[in-house]
Amino acid sequence: MFNKIFLMLFISISACYGQQILFPNKGIQPSICIGENESIEMVFGKGNAFYYASSIDKGSTFSSPVLVDSLQGLHLGVSRGPQIASSRLSTVITSIDKKGNLYANVLNHKTGKWQNRITINDVPEIAKEGFNALTTDGKNTFFVIWLDLRGDKKNKIFGAISKDDGKTWSTNKLVYRSPDSTVCECCQPSIIMKGKQIFVMFRNWIKGSRDMYVTASMDEGNTFQPAIKMGNGTWKLNACPMDGGGISLNENGKLTSIWRRENQLFITKLGEPEQPLAVGRNASVATSNQNTFIAWQNQGKIWISSGQEEPLSLGLGRFPRVISLNEEQAFCVWEDNMAIKGMVLVGSKK
């Protein structure tokens, strides 16, 4: 059964055709990815359970959500929650329980069945903050990162790789350790992969500053380069921002990041100065060679921009996520009072 929606927003003009609830099911913290043939795959949670739905027509309709799994004490809310990525043969969802264990559930595309959950962390109960991020090369390799307390009870970025479509996972690998005790313990990290390249963005905590850093691997996660601070400014803060920003790669492999300092959002290319965008938080970015789509929340509403034009409001909501469908289109999803809402975005033609 498919739930009917048909929404489109042209971000190159000031026109908005409203917003739609995607499912009758209640839920929060939707995460989305692109599958085969520009399909959209989604996971969202409610209580201890999480659900999967998909669209094969660029978001015009979605399948009815199906229960994937239920974890006692599922980490969910405030940017925490299950993450999703899709390859040719499988879809992987990663989730964390409040004991601090990280799991993978794998959908076999040939059989259409979900396998039983797999434990990814090789030291028990070390992901207690509940943040993880997942990516894939689109073939058969997946890479997941999380905040990890092993050894010294200080949060570090750890990762694991699967080279068999999520069926098995490697020994856990240290991706980054802060030289000043810990990385920020309350912000969602981001990860993206293209070929053998992997980029990881996270909020650090050095000498009282909670700034965004990016580390990269050019060899499929075997080694990671020294982390680079994003932007020229700094944010001295003795509190939790609860805001990790987002990253995107276009088809040419150019990295774009969006993140928050104080109440200001900035957009940054790797190695370039930051550019102010708008007041807001919880931003997400998707790029193609032709368009940049940015979504964020401010004062209880969802806003979008191309980064060069005045922001447009999509209506009430929070925690948006946006992905590119092709050179001209993207899809944005968000939560609003336990409803999952979404919209097709259309950029300019060049």
PDB file of N, CA and C in Angstrom, residues 9-63:
ATOM      1  N   LEU A   9       8.874  21.927  -4.399  1.00  0.00           N
ATOM      2  CA  LEU A   9       9.229  23.304  -4.097  1.00  0.00           C
ATOM      3  C   LEU A   9      10.373  23.709  -4.993  1.00  0.00           C
ATOM      4  N   PHE A  10      10.221  24.817  -5.694  1.00  0.00           N
ATOM      5  CA  PHE A  10      11.291  25.345  -6.536  1.00  0.00           C
ATOM      6  C   PHE A  10      12.085  26.332  -5.698  1.00  0.00           C
ATOM      7  N   ILE A  11      13.317  25.962  -5.319  1.00  0.00           N
ATOM      8  CA  ILE A  11      14.067  26.823  -4.424  1.00  0.00           C
ATOM      9  C   ILE A  11      14.655  28.017  -5.157  1.00  0.00           C
ATOM     10  N   SER A  12      14.529  28.055  -6.490  1.00  0.00           N
ATOM     11  CA  SER A  12      15.033  29.206  -7.229  1.00  0.00           C
ATOM     12  C   SER A  12      14.003  30.321  -7.303  1.00  0.00           C
ATOM     13  N   ILE A  13      12.762  30.053  -6.856  1.00  0.00           N
ATOM     14  CA  ILE A  13      11.735  31.083  -6.816  1.00  0.00           C
ATOM     15  C   ILE A  13      11.020  31.024  -5.476  1.00  0.00           C
ATOM     16  N   SER A  14      10.318  32.072  -5.125  1.00  0.00           N
ATOM     17  CA  SER A  14       9.615  32.123  -3.846  1.00  0.00           C
ATOM     18  C   SER A  14       8.242  31.500  -3.982  1.00  0.00           C
ATOM     19  N   ALA A  15       8.205  30.179  -4.094  1.00  0.00           N
ATOM     20  CA  ALA A  15       6.920  29.481  -4.209  1.00  0.00           C
ATOM     21  C   ALA A  15       6.959  28.225  -3.369  1.00  0.00           C
ATOM     22  N   CYS A  16       5.956  28.048  -2.547  1.00  0.00           N
ATOM     23  CA  CYS A  16       5.873  26.875  -1.694  1.00  0.00           C
ATOM     24  C   CYS A  16       4.472  26.303  -1.796  1.00  0.00           C
ATOM     25  N   TYR A  17       4.352  25.020  -2.065  1.00  0.00           N
ATOM     26  CA  TYR A  17       3.060  24.394  -2.264  1.00  0.00           C
ATOM     27  C   TYR A  17       2.612  23.587  -1.046  1.00  0.00           C
ATOM     28  N   GLY A  18       3.041  24.025   0.139  1.00  0.00           N
ATOM     29  CA  GLY A  18       2.601  23.374   1.363  1.00  0.00           C
ATOM     30  C   GLY A  18       3.474  22.215   1.766  1.00  0.00           C
ATOM     31  N   GLN A  19       2.991  21.426   2.713  1.00  0.00           N
ATOM     32  CA  GLN A  19       3.731  20.292   3.229  1.00  0.00           C
ATOM     33  C   GLN A  19       2.760  19.160   3.491  1.00  0.00           C
ATOM     34  N   GLN A  20       3.281  17.933   3.520  1.00  0.00           N
ATOM     35  CA  GLN A  20       2.410  16.785   3.685  1.00  0.00           C
ATOM     36  C   GLN A  20       2.975  15.828   4.726  1.00  0.00           C
ATOM     37  N   ILE A  21       2.068  15.216   5.479  1.00  0.00           N
ATOM     38  CA  ILE A  21       2.432  14.108   6.358  1.00  0.00           C
ATOM     39  C   ILE A  21       2.601  12.863   5.487  1.00  0.00           C
ATOM     40  N   LEU A  22       3.730  12.193   5.609  1.00  0.00           N
ATOM     41  CA  LEU A  22       4.027  11.070   4.722  1.00  0.00           C
ATOM     42  C   LEU A  22       3.306   9.783   5.109  1.00  0.00           C
ATOM     43  N   PHE A  23       3.077   9.574   6.413  1.00  0.00           N
ATOM     44  CA  PHE A  23       2.472   8.331   6.883  1.00  0.00           C
ATOM     45  C   PHE A  23       1.450   8.626   7.979  1.00  0.00           C
ATOM     46  N   PRO A  24       0.466   7.760   8.149  1.00  0.00           N
ATOM     47  CA  PRO A  24      -0.390   7.885   9.333  1.00  0.00           C
ATOM     48  C   PRO A  24       0.363   7.506  10.608  1.00  0.00           C
ATOM     49  N   ASN A  25       1.431   6.699  10.461  1.00  0.00           N
ATOM     50  CA  ASN A  25       2.227   6.293  11.619  1.00  0.00           C
ATOM     51  C   ASN A  25       2.891   7.493  12.271  1.00  0.00           C
ATOM     52  N   LYS A  26       2.901   7.525  13.593  1.00  0.00           N
ATOM     53  CA  LYS A  26       3.633   8.543  14.323  1.00  0.00           C
ATOM     54  C   LYS A  26       5.101   8.140  14.416  1.00  0.00           C
ATOM     55  N   GLY A  27       5.986   9.144  14.545  1.00  0.00           N
ATOM     56  CA  GLY A  27       7.404   8.840  14.682  1.00  0.00           C
ATOM     57  C   GLY A  27       8.232  10.100  14.766  1.00  0.00           C
ATOM     58  N   ILE A  28       9.511   9.911  15.070  1.00  0.00           N
ATOM     59  CA  ILE A  28      10.443  11.031  15.154  1.00  0.00           C
ATOM     60  C   ILE A  28      11.789  10.628  14.550  1.00  0.00           C
ATOM     61  N   GLN A  29      12.656  11.624  14.367  1.00  0.00           N
ATOM     62  CA  GLN A  29      14.034  11.451  13.930  1.00  0.00           C
ATOM     63  C   GLN A  29      14.168  10.647  12.640  1.00  0.00           C
ATOM     64  N   PRO A  30      13.507  11.063  11.565  1.00  0.00           N
ATOM     65  CA  PRO A  30      13.682  10.350  10.300  1.00  0.00           C
ATOM     66  C   PRO A  30      15.092  10.531   9.747  1.00  0.00           C
ATOM     67  N   SER A  31      15.618   9.466   9.171  1.00  0.00           N
ATOM     68  CA  SER A  31      16.895   9.492   8.455  1.00  0.00           C
ATOM     69  C   SER A  31      16.644   8.898   7.080  1.00  0.00           C
ATOM     70  N   ILE A  32      17.261   9.474   6.041  1.00  0.00           N
ATOM     71  CA  ILE A  32      16.984   9.040   4.678  1.00  0.00           C
ATOM     72  C   ILE A  32      18.273   8.801   3.906  1.00  0.00           C
ATOM     73  N   CYS A  33      18.154   7.995   2.860  1.00  0.00           N
ATOM     74  CA  CYS A  33      19.277   7.761   1.955  1.00  0.00           C
ATOM     75  C   CYS A  33      18.731   7.498   0.559  1.00  0.00           C
ATOM     76  N   ILE A  34      19.627   7.539  -0.410  1.00  0.00           N
ATOM     77  CA  ILE A  34      19.271   7.238  -1.797  1.00  0.00           C
ATOM     78  C   ILE A  34      19.615   5.785  -2.098  1.00  0.00           C
ATOM     79  N   GLY A  35      18.658   5.091  -2.707  1.00  0.00           N
ATOM     80  CA  GLY A  35      18.901   3.729  -3.140  1.00  0.00           C
ATOM     81  C   GLY A  35      19.041   3.655  -4.653  1.00  0.00           C
ATOM     82  N   GLU A  36      18.754   2.517  -5.207  1.00  0.00           N
ATOM     83  CA  GLU A  36      18.866   2.308  -6.646  1.00  0.00           C
ATOM     84  C   GLU A  36      17.825   3.144  -7.395  1.00  0.00           C
ATOM     85  N   ASN A  37      18.211   3.658  -8.574  1.00  0.00           N
ATOM     86  CA  ASN A  37      17.303   4.364  -9.478  1.00  0.00           C
ATOM     87  C   ASN A  37      16.592   5.533  -8.803  1.00  0.00           C
ATOM     88  N   GLU A  38      17.351   6.286  -7.995  1.00  0.00           N
ATOM     89  CA  GLU A  38      16.848   7.483  -7.322  1.00  0.00           C
ATOM     90  C   GLU A  38      15.720   7.175  -6.339  1.00  0.00           C
ATOM     91  N   SER A  39      15.642   5.938  -5.871  1.00  0.00           N
ATOM     92  CA  SER A  39      14.667   5.614  -4.831  1.00  0.00           C
ATOM     93  C   SER A  39      15.090   6.275  -3.522  1.00  0.00           C
ATOM     94  N   ILE A  40      14.129   6.485  -2.646  1.00  0.00           N
ATOM     95  CA  ILE A  40      14.368   7.077  -1.330  1.00  0.00           C
ATOM     96  C   ILE A  40      14.053   6.025  -0.280  1.00  0.00           C
ATOM     97  N   GLU A  41      14.982   5.809   0.653  1.00  0.00           N
ATOM     98  CA  GLU A  41      14.767   4.872   1.746  1.00  0.00           C
ATOM     99  C   GLU A  41      14.848   5.620   3.065  1.00  0.00           C
ATOM    100  N   MET A  42      13.987   5.249   4.007  1.00  0.00           N
ATOM    101  CA  MET A  42      13.853   6.012   5.238  1.00  0.00           C
ATOM    102  C   MET A  42      13.724   5.091   6.442  1.00  0.00           C
ATOM    103  N   VAL A  43      14.288   5.551   7.566  1.00  0.00           N
ATOM    104  CA  VAL A  43      14.041   4.927   8.856  1.00  0.00           C
ATOM    105  C   VAL A  43      13.605   6.014   9.826  1.00  0.00           C
ATOM    106  N   PHE A  44      12.676   5.688  10.707  1.00  0.00           N
ATOM    107  CA  PHE A  44      12.303   6.596  11.785  1.00  0.00           C
ATOM    108  C   PHE A  44      11.919   5.762  12.998  1.00  0.00           C
ATOM    109  N   GLY A  45      11.894   6.402  14.159  1.00  0.00           N
ATOM    110  CA  GLY A  45      11.642   5.670  15.384  1.00  0.00           C
ATOM    111  C   GLY A  45      10.415   6.138  16.129  1.00  0.00           C
ATOM    112  N   LYS A  46       9.932   5.280  17.014  1.00  0.00           N
ATOM    113  CA  LYS A  46       8.888   5.621  17.965  1.00  0.00           C
ATOM    114  C   LYS A  46       9.064   4.721  19.175  1.00  0.00           C
ATOM    115  N   GLY A  47       9.325   5.327  20.337  1.00  0.00           N
ATOM    116  CA  GLY A  47       9.581   4.532  21.527  1.00  0.00           C
ATOM    117  C   GLY A  47      10.838   3.699  21.356  1.00  0.00           C
ATOM    118  N   ASN A  48      10.720   2.405  21.543  1.00  0.00           N
ATOM    119  CA  ASN A  48      11.861   1.502  21.375  1.00  0.00           C
ATOM    120  C   ASN A  48      11.927   0.886  19.978  1.00  0.00           C
ATOM    121  N   ALA A  49      10.970   1.201  19.130  1.00  0.00           N
ATOM    122  CA  ALA A  49      10.878   0.565  17.812  1.00  0.00           C
ATOM    123  C   ALA A  49      11.348   1.501  16.712  1.00  0.00           C
ATOM    124  N   PHE A  50      11.813   0.906  15.594  1.00  0.00           N
ATOM    125  CA  PHE A  50      12.094   1.715  14.419  1.00  0.00           C
ATOM    126  C   PHE A  50      11.554   1.034  13.167  1.00  0.00           C
ATOM    127  N   TYR A  51      11.198   1.879  12.182  1.00  0.00           N
ATOM    128  CA  TYR A  51      10.420   1.459  11.023  1.00  0.00           C
ATOM    129  C   TYR A  51      11.125   1.871   9.733  1.00  0.00           C
ATOM    130  N   TYR A  52      10.847   1.117   8.680  1.00  0.00           N
ATOM    131  CA  TYR A  52      11.445   1.351   7.359  1.00  0.00           C
ATOM    132  C   TYR A  52      10.338   1.607   6.339  1.00  0.00           C
ATOM    133  N   ALA A  53      10.579   2.585   5.458  1.00  0.00           N
ATOM    134  CA  ALA A  53       9.675   2.846   4.330  1.00  0.00           C
ATOM    135  C   ALA A  53      10.506   3.286   3.140  1.00  0.00           C
ATOM    136  N   SER A  54       9.945   3.180   1.935  1.00  0.00           N
ATOM    137  CA  SER A  54      10.703   3.551   0.743  1.00  0.00           C
ATOM    138  C   SER A  54       9.778   4.147  -0.306  1.00  0.00           C
ATOM    139  N   SER A  55      10.389   4.881  -1.230  1.00  0.00           N
ATOM    140  CA  SER A  55       9.676   5.475  -2.358  1.00  0.00           C
ATOM    141  C   SER A  55      10.432   5.158  -3.643  1.00  0.00           C
ATOM    142  N   ILE A  56       9.705   4.717  -4.665  1.00  0.00           N
ATOM    143  CA  ILE A  56      10.348   4.418  -5.949  1.00  0.00           C
ATOM    144  C   ILE A  56       9.993   5.470  -7.004  1.00  0.00           C
ATOM    145  N   ASP A  57       9.303   6.541  -6.569  1.00  0.00           N
ATOM    146  CA  ASP A  57       8.904   7.588  -7.517  1.00  0.00           C
ATOM    147  C   ASP A  57       9.310   8.971  -7.010  1.00  0.00           C
ATOM    148  N   LYS A  58      10.539   9.040  -6.464  1.00  0.00           N
ATOM    149  CA  LYS A  58      11.134  10.306  -6.032  1.00  0.00           C
ATOM    150  C   LYS A  58      10.301  11.026  -4.975  1.00  0.00           C
ATOM    151  N   GLY A  59       9.658  10.256  -4.118  1.00  0.00           N
ATOM    152  CA  GLY A  59       8.940  10.854  -3.005  1.00  0.00           C
ATOM    153  C   GLY A  59       7.495  11.186  -3.268  1.00  0.00           C
ATOM    154  N   SER A  60       6.970  10.869  -4.459  1.00  0.00           N
ATOM    155  CA  SER A  60       5.550  11.111  -4.714  1.00  0.00           C
ATOM    156  C   SER A  60       4.676  10.191  -3.872  1.00  0.00           C
ATOM    157  N   THR A  61       5.123   8.943  -3.683  1.00  0.00           N
ATOM    158  CA  THR A  61       4.444   8.009  -2.781  1.00  0.00           C
ATOM    159  C   THR A  61       5.478   7.265  -1.967  1.00  0.00           C
ATOM    160  N   PHE A  62       5.094   6.824  -0.782  1.00  0.00           N
ATOM    161  CA  PHE A  62       5.944   5.987   0.066  1.00  0.00           C
ATOM    162  C   PHE A  62       5.200   4.705   0.435  1.00  0.00           C
ATOM    163  N   SER A  63       5.935   3.628   0.574  1.00  0.00           N
ATOM    164  CA  SER A  63       5.349   2.387   1.064  1.00  0.00           C
ATOM    165  C   SER A  63       4.941   2.561   2.522  1.00  0.00           C
TER     166      SER A  63
END
